[in-house]
Amino acid sequence: MAGTLRFVSAGAGSGKTYRLTQILHEKLSLGQATPGGVIAMTFTRKAATELRERVRTALLEKGEFALANSMGQARIGTVNSVCGGFLERFAFEAGLAPEQRVLEEAQAGALVREAIDAVSERATVQDLVKLARRLGIESWEDALKSLMDQARANDIAPARCATFGERNAKDLLAHFPAPTAEDLDALLVHTIEIAVPALEQRATGKKNTREKKGV
Amino acid sequence: MKVTFGLRLDGEHGWRPANRLGMPVLGPLGLLNLLETRLGLLRAECTQAQRVTQYRECLKRCDTPDRFYHASFGVDPIGASASLLSWRDDWYLHGWNGDLPSGAGVRIADMAAVECNARNLLFPSLGERLIQVAEFLSRQQSKIESVELVDPMEAFPKRWRDVLAKLPVRSVRTYGPSADEKTVLGRLQVALKSAHEGKKPNGKIAWSDDGSLRVVRAETCLVAARWVAQTFTSRQEEVAIVAGQDRSLLDATLDAVDIARQGFQDSSPLVPALQVLPLALATVWEPLDVYALLQFLSHPIGPVPGYASRRLAEVIAECPGIGGPRWREVIEEIEKLYPERAADLRKALAFWVEHPRYSPSHGAPLTVLLERTRGVRDYFSARFSDQDPIQSAASATGYRQAIAVSAALEALAAQGESSITPVELEALISHCTARGAPNFAMQAQVGCVPSVSDPGALVEPFDRVIWWQMGAPSLPGHYPWSRSERDTLAQAGVELPHLDEVLAQRGQDWLRPILNTRKHLVLVLPPPGEEIHPLWQEIQWCVDGLRPEPLEDLVTGRAGEDLLEVAHAPLPRRRRWWNLPSEVKISIRPHESYSSLNTFLNAPYQWVLKYPARLNPSNLLAVTDENRLYGNLAHRLIERFFRTGGAQAFRGDVLKAWFSQQFDMVVAEEGAVLLMPGRCGDYERLRAVLGRALEEIQRQFRAAGVVLVEPERDLAGTFPGGDLKGQADLVVHNKSGQQAIVDMKWAGANSNQDRLAKNRHLQLAIYAEMLRQETGAQPQVSYFILEGSRLLASDTGFFPEARVVQSGSSGASSPLWDQFVTAWKWRRSQLDAGMIEVAVDGIEPTPESEGPPGALKPEELREAYNEYRWLAGWED
């Protein structure tokens, strides 16, 4: 298996898990893999449970009771549980607390807010509150968390992420005309003053037409 | 003395009760204790938390930036210490003697370096105690006549094998099939035994229901428990139970049908007595943890006297903060009720609630934490003598926890530490609490049968074995050391068993309940969707055609007669009208308020439940927050503003300075939840909104020529139903002597605008009528929407700058008042006739739902605010 990467891609219910158990049985019974060397990750607990059960059943079907029992060593679980296990296993190498906990969504949101508080000056928060009001953003903290989640999911380093703001602003401003010294408020008012009577006249005309038709 | 000894027997009862004087059945902790007692090696106990603290000191002394644990220790000293201590203890149990093996890598070399300190500072581990026992046994008699092992010798760790080598081990128990070999169970026992001995299975067993093996499964554990309870005593057999998961549910169900409780208690660190100390210590940090304080004060156990704590908890929930007007009022009220206890109460509050708080980054002084911990200890020790054994046991649990935390804090202080951070303190408490305590109300009763939580502890055959919730077991984890580290450890004498061997032994353990069943084996599987036990998969493979019986079929009587029929008792259906018996009359209340009248008119059933029936939800369920809190704080701030002499003349910097100081004070006293970590954005948003609102109110009042403002103005009046009372947010007077009522709302610009437009502003109309009755003049009415800084009025008669809302009707309050009076009389006549309308979404109105001409039409109140919606009945 060393050095090879094999993709098994197929639609739901087409037999991916079955194929996986076949591969596992083959490799385990030939001694090309050991139960302790198996890592299998799924997105849900249900899928992890099913995979564990099906791998065991497949081995039992072949009469491999001892091997089925040894599958307790295999790391088969959700992404959270398997990766969480590795984080704990290598906590000292990574300089982390040895006991790791998976955060619930709500806890994660609360912690992001605490982190924002910890790194933000009061004046910065006040500026952000003002800016969010002008832009009609209800919760700038949620917007920031969403940005952080996207950056993390796409492995975008904080330094690179920081340059996006300027780039986005430039892209947006490219759609606008160059700044002008002209009094645009006055121009708008003037245009409205011209437009309103014209619109009223048109509306009256239509009404008259309708009335005539009604007759 | 004849000892039976097994690895999994501590705390278990997998053998028959008998006259066993001089023949104890012991697990590792039991035998070690026995040997130490006999050999004169007993010493003062040391909790694991104290050992963690001691090891922390060892790690600290050796800590340099190049130590492998340096970074993790910096992040979580207690957690890292606990983790590395468990490594060390494991190594000792399996043969380590603390020496640095040759060729050791960084981690093992570091551990050996730490060990130089640990030898002097650390209370010995199980492995070290076993070394000492083995040494003493070499020269001293244990007076043990024989030892029978219920597990194979190779399953014991090295240090136990060393001890057992010095004891008279006469036999090792083995397990084989015990059922009639002609039954399905008997053949299954042979097949499984053979498979676990490494032999290839010899074909499958054809399933036939001969009664020896029964496998059941229910959609819920409760149904399964009811079935087990029902069938539990149906046969006169020796029964044993294996119950690892959801065992307390089974016990509660047995208890409910008058079968002796088995004492299946799941320990929990959250039993009430164990919550007191963590909560008492969680409130020492700056800023105040409002949620922890609410829990501390509302907890039924705690050092703040019960006659005060609940009422103060209500204040914290309603106006989160300490020292505000409501807080002071309630303390004064309590002192009036209990004048003889006033001094004690003040003292208790000063110590437990109104004390100094400390910065989490700098840590809290150990002396302060010790003082509080000892306070909790003293509180519990005073309750040991409680007549109720359950309360007494709970107090003992809380006392032990406080003693353990005190000891750990004292150890830190002795190591020269002066303070501790919240993370460290939390970890320390967690280690002192460990798995917690069981539910003391669920102790085992006379008549309980042998039972185990670990299948490996069922070491004798029984006629009937019930394996409750045969779900996925917890499996041994991987070693946290690399292969080369394990090789080095092996050179140093550490005989760590290979994981394959550990798993094979677990497999043998699981077999014991199966092999130890003589006649009837009952396997209760967990509900569908939950992971099943690997052994069940093996059984399923061995017995062709074996399927779990769905217990629901048994419940519904479709199969067998195992369960008693339970009569169907449907929940009450939803009906538009409730009818009171003729003898029940609901009298008129001494005085009415707007909120009561609004509910009375629009949702009579809610009114009946809330007022005459006094059925109200607890006000301790949550800390007031978000819009409700913001509204409360706004009201308080604006009230303070208009009570401040000359405030109306404040402008510019003077206004800003006043606002800044008062806003901070109001939030600290009644909105402290906004000072908690993560709430800075909300705090600043509120500050900005209220700053704008106050400026706008001032601008509007200036434009209206307001000369007098009465905040929170008490109002009183009468109506055909008796007296009316209320409190207007602001009553204002202009130079011409006209008056207006301003009702402040946090949000809801559209809905309040709609109320004015549709002439349904009942609250303002009632307030206006009360003021009219008092002064003789009809006041103008308006809403001020705080979030949008918007004043809404039906005309500009009083407030020239208000946003005018064109009313469909005349807009004056009097017709609305008349409509209200007509509607009230109509609803009252219905109530007098015993008719109560259940006006909720989903039940069609009837002709009786329509009011008489001229009555204010009922409106649907928002379902989200209906606390009684589940009492309106249930759909079919």
PDB file of C-alpha atoms in Angstrom, chain B residues 514-713:
ATOM      1  CA  ILE B 514     -22.279 -16.304  28.062  1.00  0.00           C
ATOM      2  CA  LEU B 515     -20.266 -19.259  29.402  1.00  0.00           C
ATOM      3  CA  ASN B 516     -21.563 -18.739  32.934  1.00  0.00           C
ATOM      4  CA  THR B 517     -25.236 -19.137  31.980  1.00  0.00           C
ATOM      5  CA  ARG B 518     -26.658 -22.530  32.861  1.00  0.00           C
ATOM      6  CA  LYS B 519     -30.191 -22.305  31.488  1.00  0.00           C
ATOM      7  CA  HIS B 520     -31.395 -18.979  30.151  1.00  0.00           C
ATOM      8  CA  LEU B 521     -29.400 -16.209  28.592  1.00  0.00           C
ATOM      9  CA  VAL B 522     -31.175 -12.937  27.828  1.00  0.00           C
ATOM     10  CA  LEU B 523     -29.396 -10.355  25.713  1.00  0.00           C
ATOM     11  CA  VAL B 524     -30.999  -6.906  25.648  1.00  0.00           C
ATOM     12  CA  LEU B 525     -29.548  -5.000  22.701  1.00  0.00           C
ATOM     13  CA  PRO B 526     -29.355  -1.193  22.636  1.00  0.00           C
ATOM     14  CA  PRO B 527     -31.935   0.693  20.536  1.00  0.00           C
ATOM     15  CA  PRO B 528     -31.514   0.533  16.747  1.00  0.00           C
ATOM     16  CA  GLY B 529     -28.843   2.893  15.457  1.00  0.00           C
ATOM     17  CA  GLU B 530     -26.579   2.508  18.475  1.00  0.00           C
ATOM     18  CA  GLU B 531     -23.380   0.589  18.033  1.00  0.00           C
ATOM     19  CA  ILE B 532     -23.643  -3.035  19.063  1.00  0.00           C
ATOM     20  CA  HIS B 533     -21.233  -5.194  21.010  1.00  0.00           C
ATOM     21  CA  PRO B 534     -18.612  -7.096  18.967  1.00  0.00           C
ATOM     22  CA  LEU B 535     -19.626 -10.242  20.830  1.00  0.00           C
ATOM     23  CA  TRP B 536     -23.197  -9.893  19.583  1.00  0.00           C
ATOM     24  CA  GLN B 537     -21.824  -9.845  16.047  1.00  0.00           C
ATOM     25  CA  GLU B 538     -20.001 -13.094  16.829  1.00  0.00           C
ATOM     26  CA  ILE B 539     -23.158 -14.652  18.280  1.00  0.00           C
ATOM     27  CA  GLN B 540     -25.142 -13.567  15.260  1.00  0.00           C
ATOM     28  CA  TRP B 541     -22.578 -15.173  13.001  1.00  0.00           C
ATOM     29  CA  CYS B 542     -22.552 -18.407  15.021  1.00  0.00           C
ATOM     30  CA  VAL B 543     -26.333 -18.867  15.236  1.00  0.00           C
ATOM     31  CA  ASP B 544     -27.858 -18.891  11.796  1.00  0.00           C
ATOM     32  CA  GLY B 545     -31.261 -17.242  11.712  1.00  0.00           C
ATOM     33  CA  LEU B 546     -31.075 -15.618  15.136  1.00  0.00           C
ATOM     34  CA  ARG B 547     -32.826 -12.233  15.063  1.00  0.00           C
ATOM     35  CA  PRO B 548     -33.546  -9.835  17.940  1.00  0.00           C
ATOM     36  CA  GLU B 549     -37.205  -9.766  18.942  1.00  0.00           C
ATOM     37  CA  PRO B 550     -38.624  -6.237  18.702  1.00  0.00           C
ATOM     38  CA  LEU B 551     -39.960  -5.517  22.171  1.00  0.00           C
ATOM     39  CA  GLU B 552     -42.588  -3.203  20.782  1.00  0.00           C
ATOM     40  CA  ASP B 553     -44.313  -6.292  19.372  1.00  0.00           C
ATOM     41  CA  LEU B 554     -44.421  -7.700  22.864  1.00  0.00           C
ATOM     42  CA  VAL B 555     -45.696  -4.424  24.247  1.00  0.00           C
ATOM     43  CA  THR B 556     -48.525  -4.260  21.753  1.00  0.00           C
ATOM     44  CA  GLY B 557     -49.483  -7.831  22.525  1.00  0.00           C
ATOM     45  CA  ARG B 558     -48.677  -9.155  19.088  1.00  0.00           C
ATOM     46  CA  ALA B 559     -46.229 -11.667  20.460  1.00  0.00           C
ATOM     47  CA  GLY B 560     -46.321 -13.421  23.784  1.00  0.00           C
ATOM     48  CA  GLU B 561     -47.789 -12.114  26.998  1.00  0.00           C
ATOM     49  CA  ASP B 562     -44.649 -10.851  28.610  1.00  0.00           C
ATOM     50  CA  LEU B 563     -45.869  -7.383  29.403  1.00  0.00           C
ATOM     51  CA  LEU B 564     -48.870  -6.039  31.205  1.00  0.00           C
ATOM     52  CA  GLU B 565     -51.223  -4.079  29.041  1.00  0.00           C
ATOM     53  CA  VAL B 566     -51.082  -0.378  29.724  1.00  0.00           C
ATOM     54  CA  ALA B 567     -54.343   1.415  29.028  1.00  0.00           C
ATOM     55  CA  HIS B 568     -54.026   4.164  26.449  1.00  0.00           C
ATOM     56  CA  ALA B 569     -54.368   7.527  28.122  1.00  0.00           C
ATOM     57  CA  PRO B 570     -54.309  10.259  25.503  1.00  0.00           C
ATOM     58  CA  LEU B 571     -53.259  13.777  26.309  1.00  0.00           C
ATOM     59  CA  PRO B 572     -56.148  16.257  26.458  1.00  0.00           C
ATOM     60  CA  ARG B 573     -57.255  17.470  23.037  1.00  0.00           C
ATOM     61  CA  ARG B 574     -57.332  21.104  22.064  1.00  0.00           C
ATOM     62  CA  ARG B 575     -60.697  22.779  22.419  1.00  0.00           C
ATOM     63  CA  ARG B 576     -61.626  26.383  21.695  1.00  0.00           C
ATOM     64  CA  TRP B 577     -63.563  26.692  24.918  1.00  0.00           C
ATOM     65  CA  TRP B 578     -62.983  25.431  28.396  1.00  0.00           C
ATOM     66  CA  ASN B 579     -65.971  25.272  30.714  1.00  0.00           C
ATOM     67  CA  LEU B 580     -65.749  25.751  34.427  1.00  0.00           C
ATOM     68  CA  PRO B 581     -68.040  23.767  36.726  1.00  0.00           C
ATOM     69  CA  SER B 582     -70.983  25.923  37.809  1.00  0.00           C
ATOM     70  CA  GLU B 583     -69.802  26.047  41.431  1.00  0.00           C
ATOM     71  CA  VAL B 584     -66.443  27.546  40.426  1.00  0.00           C
ATOM     72  CA  LYS B 585     -66.480  31.312  40.235  1.00  0.00           C
ATOM     73  CA  ILE B 586     -63.516  33.527  39.419  1.00  0.00           C
ATOM     74  CA  SER B 587     -63.736  36.773  41.316  1.00  0.00           C
ATOM     75  CA  ILE B 588     -62.586  40.187  40.163  1.00  0.00           C
ATOM     76  CA  ARG B 589     -58.984  41.019  41.141  1.00  0.00           C
ATOM     77  CA  PRO B 590     -58.377  43.793  43.714  1.00  0.00           C
ATOM     78  CA  HIS B 591     -56.813  45.887  40.978  1.00  0.00           C
ATOM     79  CA  GLU B 592     -55.962  45.407  37.355  1.00  0.00           C
ATOM     80  CA  SER B 593     -52.995  46.308  35.182  1.00  0.00           C
ATOM     81  CA  TYR B 594     -52.613  46.759  31.454  1.00  0.00           C
ATOM     82  CA  SER B 595     -50.726  43.498  30.954  1.00  0.00           C
ATOM     83  CA  SER B 596     -53.374  41.524  32.830  1.00  0.00           C
ATOM     84  CA  LEU B 597     -56.223  43.184  30.908  1.00  0.00           C
ATOM     85  CA  ASN B 598     -54.541  42.684  27.563  1.00  0.00           C
ATOM     86  CA  THR B 599     -54.237  38.944  28.262  1.00  0.00           C
ATOM     87  CA  PHE B 600     -57.786  38.833  29.637  1.00  0.00           C
ATOM     88  CA  LEU B 601     -59.242  40.285  26.446  1.00  0.00           C
ATOM     89  CA  ASN B 602     -57.121  38.481  23.900  1.00  0.00           C
ATOM     90  CA  ALA B 603     -56.195  35.136  25.507  1.00  0.00           C
ATOM     91  CA  PRO B 604     -58.595  34.388  28.367  1.00  0.00           C
ATOM     92  CA  TYR B 605     -57.172  30.923  29.022  1.00  0.00           C
ATOM     93  CA  GLN B 606     -53.693  32.369  29.525  1.00  0.00           C
ATOM     94  CA  TRP B 607     -55.168  34.942  31.905  1.00  0.00           C
ATOM     95  CA  VAL B 608     -56.979  32.262  33.947  1.00  0.00           C
ATOM     96  CA  LEU B 609     -53.823  30.150  34.249  1.00  0.00           C
ATOM     97  CA  LYS B 610     -51.557  33.089  35.019  1.00  0.00           C
ATOM     98  CA  TYR B 611     -53.649  35.127  37.458  1.00  0.00           C
ATOM     99  CA  PRO B 612     -56.421  33.200  39.237  1.00  0.00           C
ATOM    100  CA  ALA B 613     -54.575  29.833  38.953  1.00  0.00           C
ATOM    101  CA  ARG B 614     -51.174  31.495  39.642  1.00  0.00           C
ATOM    102  CA  LEU B 615     -49.449  29.054  37.367  1.00  0.00           C
ATOM    103  CA  ASN B 616     -46.261  30.884  36.447  1.00  0.00           C
ATOM    104  CA  PRO B 617     -42.975  29.716  34.957  1.00  0.00           C
ATOM    105  CA  SER B 618     -39.909  29.962  37.169  1.00  0.00           C
ATOM    106  CA  ASN B 619     -38.143  33.254  36.826  1.00  0.00           C
ATOM    107  CA  LEU B 620     -34.824  31.578  37.535  1.00  0.00           C
ATOM    108  CA  LEU B 621     -34.585  29.713  34.279  1.00  0.00           C
ATOM    109  CA  ALA B 622     -32.439  32.209  32.446  1.00  0.00           C
ATOM    110  CA  VAL B 623     -30.566  35.453  32.881  1.00  0.00           C
ATOM    111  CA  THR B 624     -32.384  38.303  31.202  1.00  0.00           C
ATOM    112  CA  ASP B 625     -30.507  39.259  28.077  1.00  0.00           C
ATOM    113  CA  GLU B 626     -30.749  40.762  24.613  1.00  0.00           C
ATOM    114  CA  ASN B 627     -33.743  42.974  23.780  1.00  0.00           C
ATOM    115  CA  ARG B 628     -35.445  42.570  27.153  1.00  0.00           C
ATOM    116  CA  LEU B 629     -32.261  43.435  29.015  1.00  0.00           C
ATOM    117  CA  TYR B 630     -31.488  46.325  26.684  1.00  0.00           C
ATOM    118  CA  GLY B 631     -35.004  47.677  27.221  1.00  0.00           C
ATOM    119  CA  ASN B 632     -34.681  47.378  31.008  1.00  0.00           C
ATOM    120  CA  LEU B 633     -31.305  49.124  31.024  1.00  0.00           C
ATOM    121  CA  ALA B 634     -32.615  51.883  28.758  1.00  0.00           C
ATOM    122  CA  HIS B 635     -35.564  52.493  31.062  1.00  0.00           C
ATOM    123  CA  ARG B 636     -33.275  52.619  34.084  1.00  0.00           C
ATOM    124  CA  LEU B 637     -30.818  55.005  32.418  1.00  0.00           C
ATOM    125  CA  ILE B 638     -33.499  57.380  31.165  1.00  0.00           C
ATOM    126  CA  GLU B 639     -35.210  57.289  34.545  1.00  0.00           C
ATOM    127  CA  ARG B 640     -31.920  58.270  36.167  1.00  0.00           C
ATOM    128  CA  PHE B 641     -31.414  61.013  33.614  1.00  0.00           C
ATOM    129  CA  PHE B 642     -34.721  62.703  34.310  1.00  0.00           C
ATOM    130  CA  ARG B 643     -34.281  62.292  38.055  1.00  0.00           C
ATOM    131  CA  THR B 644     -30.957  64.131  37.857  1.00  0.00           C
ATOM    132  CA  GLY B 645     -31.423  67.802  38.693  1.00  0.00           C
ATOM    133  CA  GLY B 646     -30.959  70.044  35.666  1.00  0.00           C
ATOM    134  CA  ALA B 647     -30.339  67.089  33.348  1.00  0.00           C
ATOM    135  CA  GLN B 648     -32.585  68.525  30.653  1.00  0.00           C
ATOM    136  CA  ALA B 649     -30.140  71.365  30.223  1.00  0.00           C
ATOM    137  CA  PHE B 650     -27.169  69.022  29.670  1.00  0.00           C
ATOM    138  CA  ARG B 651     -25.555  69.462  26.273  1.00  0.00           C
ATOM    139  CA  GLY B 652     -22.402  68.391  24.501  1.00  0.00           C
ATOM    140  CA  ASP B 653     -19.539  67.201  26.689  1.00  0.00           C
ATOM    141  CA  VAL B 654     -21.553  67.531  29.920  1.00  0.00           C
ATOM    142  CA  LEU B 655     -24.191  65.197  28.537  1.00  0.00           C
ATOM    143  CA  LYS B 656     -21.543  62.806  27.236  1.00  0.00           C
ATOM    144  CA  ALA B 657     -19.761  62.693  30.594  1.00  0.00           C
ATOM    145  CA  TRP B 658     -23.006  62.097  32.464  1.00  0.00           C
ATOM    146  CA  PHE B 659     -24.027  59.400  30.002  1.00  0.00           C
ATOM    147  CA  SER B 660     -20.670  57.654  30.099  1.00  0.00           C
ATOM    148  CA  GLN B 661     -20.562  57.471  33.882  1.00  0.00           C
ATOM    149  CA  GLN B 662     -24.197  56.480  34.372  1.00  0.00           C
ATOM    150  CA  PHE B 663     -24.227  53.962  31.541  1.00  0.00           C
ATOM    151  CA  ASP B 664     -21.252  52.107  33.055  1.00  0.00           C
ATOM    152  CA  MET B 665     -22.908  52.129  36.476  1.00  0.00           C
ATOM    153  CA  VAL B 666     -26.312  50.917  35.248  1.00  0.00           C
ATOM    154  CA  VAL B 667     -24.713  48.090  33.272  1.00  0.00           C
ATOM    155  CA  ALA B 668     -22.535  47.030  36.230  1.00  0.00           C
ATOM    156  CA  GLU B 669     -25.511  46.984  38.579  1.00  0.00           C
ATOM    157  CA  GLU B 670     -28.221  45.547  36.378  1.00  0.00           C
ATOM    158  CA  GLY B 671     -26.677  44.340  33.143  1.00  0.00           C
ATOM    159  CA  ALA B 672     -23.372  42.810  34.234  1.00  0.00           C
ATOM    160  CA  VAL B 673     -23.825  40.034  31.711  1.00  0.00           C
ATOM    161  CA  LEU B 674     -22.645  42.593  29.140  1.00  0.00           C
ATOM    162  CA  LEU B 675     -19.328  42.918  30.981  1.00  0.00           C
ATOM    163  CA  MET B 676     -18.542  39.237  30.562  1.00  0.00           C
ATOM    164  CA  PRO B 677     -15.913  38.104  28.052  1.00  0.00           C
ATOM    165  CA  GLY B 678     -17.193  38.159  24.497  1.00  0.00           C
ATOM    166  CA  ARG B 679     -19.848  40.806  25.077  1.00  0.00           C
ATOM    167  CA  CYS B 680     -17.827  43.915  24.302  1.00  0.00           C
ATOM    168  CA  GLY B 681     -19.543  44.311  20.918  1.00  0.00           C
ATOM    169  CA  ASP B 682     -23.003  44.106  22.484  1.00  0.00           C
ATOM    170  CA  TYR B 683     -21.965  46.537  25.208  1.00  0.00           C
ATOM    171  CA  GLU B 684     -20.742  49.092  22.686  1.00  0.00           C
ATOM    172  CA  ARG B 685     -23.773  48.617  20.445  1.00  0.00           C
ATOM    173  CA  LEU B 686     -26.050  49.303  23.398  1.00  0.00           C
ATOM    174  CA  ARG B 687     -24.001  52.300  24.420  1.00  0.00           C
ATOM    175  CA  ALA B 688     -24.247  53.734  20.909  1.00  0.00           C
ATOM    176  CA  VAL B 689     -28.006  53.114  20.670  1.00  0.00           C
ATOM    177  CA  LEU B 690     -28.755  54.628  24.076  1.00  0.00           C
ATOM    178  CA  GLY B 691     -26.492  57.598  23.420  1.00  0.00           C
ATOM    179  CA  ARG B 692     -28.429  58.376  20.243  1.00  0.00           C
ATOM    180  CA  ALA B 693     -31.783  57.709  21.949  1.00  0.00           C
ATOM    181  CA  LEU B 694     -31.060  60.080  24.808  1.00  0.00           C
ATOM    182  CA  GLU B 695     -30.001  62.854  22.457  1.00  0.00           C
ATOM    183  CA  GLU B 696     -33.139  62.355  20.372  1.00  0.00           C
ATOM    184  CA  ILE B 697     -35.422  62.414  23.419  1.00  0.00           C
ATOM    185  CA  GLN B 698     -33.821  65.645  24.504  1.00  0.00           C
ATOM    186  CA  ARG B 699     -34.221  67.132  21.020  1.00  0.00           C
ATOM    187  CA  GLN B 700     -37.882  66.117  20.849  1.00  0.00           C
ATOM    188  CA  PHE B 701     -38.619  67.469  24.317  1.00  0.00           C
ATOM    189  CA  ARG B 702     -36.886  70.743  23.540  1.00  0.00           C
ATOM    190  CA  ALA B 703     -38.912  71.099  20.366  1.00  0.00           C
ATOM    191  CA  ALA B 704     -42.085  70.390  22.348  1.00  0.00           C
ATOM    192  CA  GLY B 705     -41.174  72.925  25.001  1.00  0.00           C
ATOM    193  CA  VAL B 706     -41.247  70.329  27.731  1.00  0.00           C
ATOM    194  CA  VAL B 707     -40.723  71.878  31.150  1.00  0.00           C
ATOM    195  CA  LEU B 708     -41.314  68.896  33.426  1.00  0.00           C
ATOM    196  CA  VAL B 709     -40.638  65.198  33.007  1.00  0.00           C
ATOM    197  CA  GLU B 710     -41.914  62.589  35.460  1.00  0.00           C
ATOM    198  CA  PRO B 711     -40.150  59.268  34.881  1.00  0.00           C
ATOM    199  CA  GLU B 712     -41.751  55.999  35.988  1.00  0.00           C
ATOM    200  CA  ARG B 713     -44.895  57.900  36.975  1.00  0.00           C
TER     201      ARG B 713
END
